[in-house]
Tab-separated table of C-alpha atoms in Angstrom:
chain	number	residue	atom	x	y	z
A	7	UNK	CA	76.635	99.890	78.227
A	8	UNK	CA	74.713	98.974	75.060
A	9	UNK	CA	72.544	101.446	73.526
A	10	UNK	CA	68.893	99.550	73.331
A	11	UNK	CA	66.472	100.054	70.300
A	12	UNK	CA	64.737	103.159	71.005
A	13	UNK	CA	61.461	101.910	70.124
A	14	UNK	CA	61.523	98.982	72.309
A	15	UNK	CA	58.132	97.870	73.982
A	16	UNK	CA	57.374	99.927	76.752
A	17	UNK	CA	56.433	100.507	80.137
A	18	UNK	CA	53.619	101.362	82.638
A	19	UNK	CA	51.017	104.152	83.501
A	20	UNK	CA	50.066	105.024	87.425
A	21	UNK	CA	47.179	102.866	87.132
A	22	UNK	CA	46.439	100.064	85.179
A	23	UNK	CA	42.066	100.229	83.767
A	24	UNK	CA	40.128	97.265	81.676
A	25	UNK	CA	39.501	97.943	77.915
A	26	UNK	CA	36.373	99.366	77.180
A	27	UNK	CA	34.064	97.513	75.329
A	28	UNK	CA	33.646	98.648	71.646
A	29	UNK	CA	37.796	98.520	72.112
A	30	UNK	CA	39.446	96.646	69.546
A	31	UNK	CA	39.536	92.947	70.085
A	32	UNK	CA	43.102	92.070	68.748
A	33	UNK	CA	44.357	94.993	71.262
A	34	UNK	CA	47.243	93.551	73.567
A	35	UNK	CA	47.173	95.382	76.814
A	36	UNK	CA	49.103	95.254	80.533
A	37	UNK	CA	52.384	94.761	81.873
A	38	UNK	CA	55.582	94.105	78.989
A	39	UNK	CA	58.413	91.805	80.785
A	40	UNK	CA	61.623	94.317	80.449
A	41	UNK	CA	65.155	93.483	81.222
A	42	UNK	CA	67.382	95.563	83.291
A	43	UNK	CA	69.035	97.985	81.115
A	44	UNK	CA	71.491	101.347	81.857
A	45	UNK	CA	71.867	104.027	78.709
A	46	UNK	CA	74.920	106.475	79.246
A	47	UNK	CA	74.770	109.660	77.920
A	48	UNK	CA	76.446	112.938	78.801
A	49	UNK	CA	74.771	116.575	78.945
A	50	UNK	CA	78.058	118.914	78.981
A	51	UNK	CA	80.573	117.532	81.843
A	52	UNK	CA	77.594	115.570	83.831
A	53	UNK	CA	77.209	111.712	83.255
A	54	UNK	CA	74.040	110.627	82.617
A	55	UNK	CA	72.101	107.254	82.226
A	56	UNK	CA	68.937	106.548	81.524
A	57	UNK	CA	67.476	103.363	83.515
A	58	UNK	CA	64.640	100.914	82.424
A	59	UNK	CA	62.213	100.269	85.813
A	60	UNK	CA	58.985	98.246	83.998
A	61	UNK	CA	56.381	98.555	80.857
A	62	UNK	CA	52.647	98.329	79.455
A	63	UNK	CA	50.258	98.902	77.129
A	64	UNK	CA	47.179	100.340	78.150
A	65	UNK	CA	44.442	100.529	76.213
A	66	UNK	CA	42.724	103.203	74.049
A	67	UNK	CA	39.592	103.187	76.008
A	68	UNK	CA	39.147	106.789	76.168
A	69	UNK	CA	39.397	107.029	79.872
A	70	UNK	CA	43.111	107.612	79.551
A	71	UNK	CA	44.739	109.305	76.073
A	72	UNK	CA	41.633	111.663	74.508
A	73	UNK	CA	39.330	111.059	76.990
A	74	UNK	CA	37.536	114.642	75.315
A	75	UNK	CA	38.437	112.691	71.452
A	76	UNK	CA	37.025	109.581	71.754
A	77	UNK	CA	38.685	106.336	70.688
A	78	UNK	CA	38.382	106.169	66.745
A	79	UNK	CA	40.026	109.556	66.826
A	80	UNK	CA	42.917	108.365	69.061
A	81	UNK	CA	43.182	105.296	66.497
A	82	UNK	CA	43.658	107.475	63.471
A	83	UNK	CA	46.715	109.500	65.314
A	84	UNK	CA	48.295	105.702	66.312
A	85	UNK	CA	47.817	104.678	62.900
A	86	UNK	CA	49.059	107.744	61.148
A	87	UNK	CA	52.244	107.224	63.491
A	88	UNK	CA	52.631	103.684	62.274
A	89	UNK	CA	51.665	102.495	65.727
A	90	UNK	CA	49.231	99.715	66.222
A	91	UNK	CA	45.586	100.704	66.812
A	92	UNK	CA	43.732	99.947	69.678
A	93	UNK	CA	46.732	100.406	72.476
A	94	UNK	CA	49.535	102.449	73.727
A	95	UNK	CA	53.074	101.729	74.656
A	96	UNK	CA	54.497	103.499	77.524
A	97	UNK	CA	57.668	103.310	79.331
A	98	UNK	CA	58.722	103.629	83.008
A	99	UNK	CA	62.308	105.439	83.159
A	100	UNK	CA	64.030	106.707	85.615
A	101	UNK	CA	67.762	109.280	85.166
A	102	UNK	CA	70.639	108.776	87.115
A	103	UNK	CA	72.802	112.322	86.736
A	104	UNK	CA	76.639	111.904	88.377
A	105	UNK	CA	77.605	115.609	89.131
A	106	UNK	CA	80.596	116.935	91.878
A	107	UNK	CA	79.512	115.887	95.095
A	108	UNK	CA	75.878	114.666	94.200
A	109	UNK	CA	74.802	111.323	92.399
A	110	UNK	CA	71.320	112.250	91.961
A	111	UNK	CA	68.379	109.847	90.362
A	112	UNK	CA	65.216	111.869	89.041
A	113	UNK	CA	61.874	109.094	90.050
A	114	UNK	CA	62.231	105.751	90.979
A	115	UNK	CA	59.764	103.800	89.357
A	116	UNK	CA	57.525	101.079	91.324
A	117	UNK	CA	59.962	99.480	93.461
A	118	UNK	CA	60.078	95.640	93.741
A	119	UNK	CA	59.136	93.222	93.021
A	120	UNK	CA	57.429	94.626	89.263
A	121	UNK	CA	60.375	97.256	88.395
A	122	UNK	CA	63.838	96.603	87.527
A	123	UNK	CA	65.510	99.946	88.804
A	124	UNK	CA	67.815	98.496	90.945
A	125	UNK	CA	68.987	96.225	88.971
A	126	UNK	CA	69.134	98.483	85.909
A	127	UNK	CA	71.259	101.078	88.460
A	128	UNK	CA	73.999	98.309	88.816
A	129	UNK	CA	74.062	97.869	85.320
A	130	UNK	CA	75.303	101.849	85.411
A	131	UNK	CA	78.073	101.299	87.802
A	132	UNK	CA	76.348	102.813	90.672
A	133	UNK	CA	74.721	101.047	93.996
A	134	UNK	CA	71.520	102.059	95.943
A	135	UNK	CA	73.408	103.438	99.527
A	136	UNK	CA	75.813	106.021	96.288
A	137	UNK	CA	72.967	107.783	95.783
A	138	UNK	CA	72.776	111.051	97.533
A	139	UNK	CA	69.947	112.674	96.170
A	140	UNK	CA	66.245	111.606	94.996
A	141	UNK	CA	64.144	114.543	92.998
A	142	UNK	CA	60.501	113.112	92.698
A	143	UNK	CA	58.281	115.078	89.589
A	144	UNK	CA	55.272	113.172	91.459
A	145	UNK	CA	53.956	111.488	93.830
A	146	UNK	CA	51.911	108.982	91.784
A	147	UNK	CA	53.318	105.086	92.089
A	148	UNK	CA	55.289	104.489	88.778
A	149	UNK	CA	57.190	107.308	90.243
A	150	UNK	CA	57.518	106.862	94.154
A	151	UNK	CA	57.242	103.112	94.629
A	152	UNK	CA	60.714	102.302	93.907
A	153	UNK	CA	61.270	104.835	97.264
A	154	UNK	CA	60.705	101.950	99.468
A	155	UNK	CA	62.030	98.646	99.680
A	156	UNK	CA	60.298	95.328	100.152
A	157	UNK	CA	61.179	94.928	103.898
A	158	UNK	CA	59.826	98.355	104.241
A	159	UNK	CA	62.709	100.679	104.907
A	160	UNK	CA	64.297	103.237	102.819
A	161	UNK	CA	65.472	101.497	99.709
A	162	UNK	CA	67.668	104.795	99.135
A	163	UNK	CA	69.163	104.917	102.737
A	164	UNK	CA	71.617	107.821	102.390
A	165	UNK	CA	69.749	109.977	99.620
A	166	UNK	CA	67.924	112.881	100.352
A	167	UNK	CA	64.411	112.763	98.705
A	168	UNK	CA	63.547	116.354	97.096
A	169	UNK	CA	59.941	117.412	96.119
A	170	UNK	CA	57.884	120.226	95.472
A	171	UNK	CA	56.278	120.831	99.001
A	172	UNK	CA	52.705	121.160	97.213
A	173	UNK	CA	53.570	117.653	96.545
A	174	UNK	CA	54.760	116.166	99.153
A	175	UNK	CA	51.601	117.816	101.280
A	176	UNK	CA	49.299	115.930	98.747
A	177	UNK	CA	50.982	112.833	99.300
A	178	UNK	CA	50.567	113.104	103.005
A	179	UNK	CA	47.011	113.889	102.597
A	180	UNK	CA	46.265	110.240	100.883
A	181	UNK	CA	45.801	107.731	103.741
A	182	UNK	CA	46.671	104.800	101.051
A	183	UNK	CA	50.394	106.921	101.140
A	184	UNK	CA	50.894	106.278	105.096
A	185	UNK	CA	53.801	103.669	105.158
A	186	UNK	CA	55.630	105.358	102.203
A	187	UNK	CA	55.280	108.923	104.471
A	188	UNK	CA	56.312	106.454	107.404
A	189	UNK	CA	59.371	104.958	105.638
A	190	UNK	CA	60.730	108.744	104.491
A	191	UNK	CA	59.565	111.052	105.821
A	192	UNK	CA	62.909	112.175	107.614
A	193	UNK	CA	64.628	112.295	104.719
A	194	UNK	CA	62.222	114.734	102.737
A	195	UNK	CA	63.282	117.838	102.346
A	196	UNK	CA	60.244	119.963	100.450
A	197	UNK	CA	61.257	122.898	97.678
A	198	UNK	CA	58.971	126.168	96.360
A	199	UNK	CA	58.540	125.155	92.736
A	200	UNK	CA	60.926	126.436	90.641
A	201	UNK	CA	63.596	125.815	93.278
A	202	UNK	CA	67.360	125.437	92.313
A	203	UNK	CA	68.086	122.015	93.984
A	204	UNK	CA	71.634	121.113	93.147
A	205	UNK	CA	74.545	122.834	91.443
A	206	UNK	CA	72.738	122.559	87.657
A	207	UNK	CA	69.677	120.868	88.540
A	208	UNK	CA	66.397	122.976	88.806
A	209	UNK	CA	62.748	122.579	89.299
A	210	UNK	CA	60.473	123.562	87.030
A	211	UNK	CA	56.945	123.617	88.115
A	212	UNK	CA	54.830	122.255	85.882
A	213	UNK	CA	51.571	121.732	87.903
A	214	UNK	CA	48.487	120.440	86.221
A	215	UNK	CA	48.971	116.244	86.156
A	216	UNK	CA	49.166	116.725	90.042
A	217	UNK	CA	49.378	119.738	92.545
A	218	UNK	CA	53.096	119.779	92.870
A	219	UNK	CA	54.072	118.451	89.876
A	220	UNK	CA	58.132	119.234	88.939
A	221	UNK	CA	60.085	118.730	85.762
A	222	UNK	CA	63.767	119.366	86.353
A	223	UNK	CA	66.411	121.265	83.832
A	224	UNK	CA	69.850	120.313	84.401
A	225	UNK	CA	72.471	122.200	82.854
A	226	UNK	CA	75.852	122.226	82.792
A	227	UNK	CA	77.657	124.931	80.825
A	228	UNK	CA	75.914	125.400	77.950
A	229	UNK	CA	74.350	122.031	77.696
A	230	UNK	CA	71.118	121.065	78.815
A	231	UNK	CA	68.302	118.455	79.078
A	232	UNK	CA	64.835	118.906	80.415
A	233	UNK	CA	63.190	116.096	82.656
A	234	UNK	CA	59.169	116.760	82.142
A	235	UNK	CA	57.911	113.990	84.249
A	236	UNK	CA	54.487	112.798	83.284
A	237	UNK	CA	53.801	116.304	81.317
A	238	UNK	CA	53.370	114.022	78.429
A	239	UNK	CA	53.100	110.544	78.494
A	240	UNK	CA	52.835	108.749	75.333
A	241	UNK	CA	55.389	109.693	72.397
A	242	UNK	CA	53.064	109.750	69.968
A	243	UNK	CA	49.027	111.348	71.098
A	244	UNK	CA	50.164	113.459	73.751
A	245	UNK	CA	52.282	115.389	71.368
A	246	UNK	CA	50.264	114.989	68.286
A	247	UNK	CA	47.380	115.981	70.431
A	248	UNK	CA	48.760	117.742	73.389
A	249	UNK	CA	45.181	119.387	73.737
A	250	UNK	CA	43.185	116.663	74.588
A	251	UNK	CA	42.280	115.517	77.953
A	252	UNK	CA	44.434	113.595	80.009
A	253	UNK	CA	42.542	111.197	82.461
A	254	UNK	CA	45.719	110.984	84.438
A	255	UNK	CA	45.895	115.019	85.009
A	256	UNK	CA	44.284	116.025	88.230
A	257	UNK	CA	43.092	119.181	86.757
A	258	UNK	CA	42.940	119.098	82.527
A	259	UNK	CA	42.544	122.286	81.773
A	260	UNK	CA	46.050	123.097	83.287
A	261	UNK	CA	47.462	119.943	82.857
A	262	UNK	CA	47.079	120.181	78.706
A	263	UNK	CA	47.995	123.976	78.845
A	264	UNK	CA	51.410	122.953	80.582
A	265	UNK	CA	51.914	120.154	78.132
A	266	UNK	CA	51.275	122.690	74.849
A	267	UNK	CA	53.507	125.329	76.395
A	268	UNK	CA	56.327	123.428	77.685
A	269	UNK	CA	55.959	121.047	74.147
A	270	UNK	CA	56.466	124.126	72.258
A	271	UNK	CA	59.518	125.616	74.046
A	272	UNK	CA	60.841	122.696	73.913
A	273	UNK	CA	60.729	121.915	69.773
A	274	UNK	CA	61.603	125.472	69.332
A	275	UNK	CA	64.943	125.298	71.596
A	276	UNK	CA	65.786	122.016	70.525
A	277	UNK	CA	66.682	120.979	73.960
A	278	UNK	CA	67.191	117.312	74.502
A	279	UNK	CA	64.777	115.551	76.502
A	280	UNK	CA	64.045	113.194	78.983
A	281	UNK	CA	60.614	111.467	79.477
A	282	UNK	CA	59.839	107.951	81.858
A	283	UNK	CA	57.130	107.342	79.435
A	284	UNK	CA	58.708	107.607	76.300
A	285	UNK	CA	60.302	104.634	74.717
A	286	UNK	CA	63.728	103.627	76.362
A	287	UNK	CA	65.675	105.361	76.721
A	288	UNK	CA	63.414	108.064	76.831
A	289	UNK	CA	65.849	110.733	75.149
A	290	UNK	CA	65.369	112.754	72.388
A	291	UNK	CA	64.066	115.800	70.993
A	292	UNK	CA	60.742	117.246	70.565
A	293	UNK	CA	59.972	118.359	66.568
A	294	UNK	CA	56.771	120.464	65.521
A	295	UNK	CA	54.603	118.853	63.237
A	296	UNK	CA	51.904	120.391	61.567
A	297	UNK	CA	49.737	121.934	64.204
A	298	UNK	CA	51.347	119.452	67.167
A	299	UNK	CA	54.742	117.820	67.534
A	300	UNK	CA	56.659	114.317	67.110
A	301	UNK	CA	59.371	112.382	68.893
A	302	UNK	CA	62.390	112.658	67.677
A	303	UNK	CA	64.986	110.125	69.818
A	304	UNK	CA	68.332	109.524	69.728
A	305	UNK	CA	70.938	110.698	72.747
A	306	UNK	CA	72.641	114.235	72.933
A	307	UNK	CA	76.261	114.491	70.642
């Protein structure tokens, strides 16, 4: 597999809003066309690859990134980055993880006809009905969609589909959510945050961007790589600003406490991580940086 530029354009948010007005003019915002890629990696004696699903650039309209900050201040942290003002790249990523007895995928990104999962999953060797397992961190569309395909069965058919049951009851709840629930909702099978799922894979509950919402730490020996889901989703404000308001988070308060707390363990382990926003592949580190923190990517030696 070829090893992509890390900072390639990226990929999508859950939902898609129109640029304010007073928004820069020259700001390039919506879907990014993305070929179907597969990055292999390795976290102790698990193979891992990182898959591209879709991309976008939302705008800084302050409904989104700093909705508390305002958009001139969310220009100055794009600009200090070297990052064009007036927008935000984001990726949609999924991980494969091959352990003994398991091939596991964390997300699934939006399904067809928009993401390329599928296709990216091929690229990795592996085929939809190999899959065994399916942990979701959410239940929001850039993370579920991919769950069904476009004839409206199971697009995973032998994978069990793990979630935190606060979750999954949320999903349920949303009448919009009726044929995914329809298509699988025999194969769910809910966890207690925090749960130990597989042998090296564990939830972490990181609630706050939605009720149930799960990163997962897989380990093997003493290697290890943290998934955190949509705890931060651009690689540049939500870590230089982890504070401000998310307008994705369901609740902010708890949604920005997560991200500082889990941000700082993070930089101050040095554990490799694994974001579906962050540029693909999504894998790096997380660095402090004055009184926030920066991207650092590359993939695990």
């Amino acid at each position: 597999m070829r090893i992509p530029a890390l900072f390639a354009l990226a990929l999508a948010a859950p939902a898609l809003v129109a640029p304010a007005l007073d928004a820069p003019a020259f700001a390039q915002v919506g879907p990014v066309t993305v070929q179907p890629e597969a990055t292999d990696f390795r976290i102790g004696a698990y193979q891992l690859s990182s898959l591209r699903d879709a991309g976008n650039i939302a705008p800084n309209d302050a409904k989104v990134f700093g909705v508390d900050a305002g958009i001139a201040e969310v220009d100055k942290v794009l600009v200090a980055a070297g990052a064009t003002q007036g927008q935000i790249e984001l990726s949609v990523n999924a991980l494969l993880i091959r352990l003994p007895g398991h091939v596991a995928l964390i997300d699934t990104g939006y399904g067809m006809p928009r993401g390329t999962l599928l296709a990216s999953l091929e690229k990795a060797g592996t085929r939809a009905d190999a899959v065994t397992d399916i942990m979701i961190t959410h239940g929001h569309g850039d993370h579920v969609g991919g769950l069904v395909g476009p004839d409206g069965k199971p697009a995973f058919a032998n994978a069990v589909v793990h979630l935190s049951a606060p979750e999954w009851d949320a999903i349920k709840s949303q009448p919009n959510n009726a044929k995914l629930v329809a298509a699988i909702g025999t194969k769910v099978k809910p966890f207690t945050p925090g749960a130990k799922l597989l042998p090296g894979i564990t939830a972490v509950d990181l609630h706050g961007h939605t009720a149930g919402h799960s990163g997962y730490e897989i380990v093997s020996g003493k290697a290890r790589l943290m998934a955190i889901g949509d705890s931060a989703h651009s690689y540049i404000v939500s870590l230089a600003r982890p504070d401000w308001v998310m307008g994705y988070d369901k609740d902010a308060a708890v949604g920005a406490a997560n991200r500082a707390t889990v941000l700082g363990r993070l930089a101050d382990s040095r554990e490799p991580v694994f974001s579906p926003h962050f540029p693909y592949p999504g894998v790096g580190r997380v660095v402090r940086a004055g009184s926030g923190f920066k991207w650092q990517p590359g993939l695990p030696q």
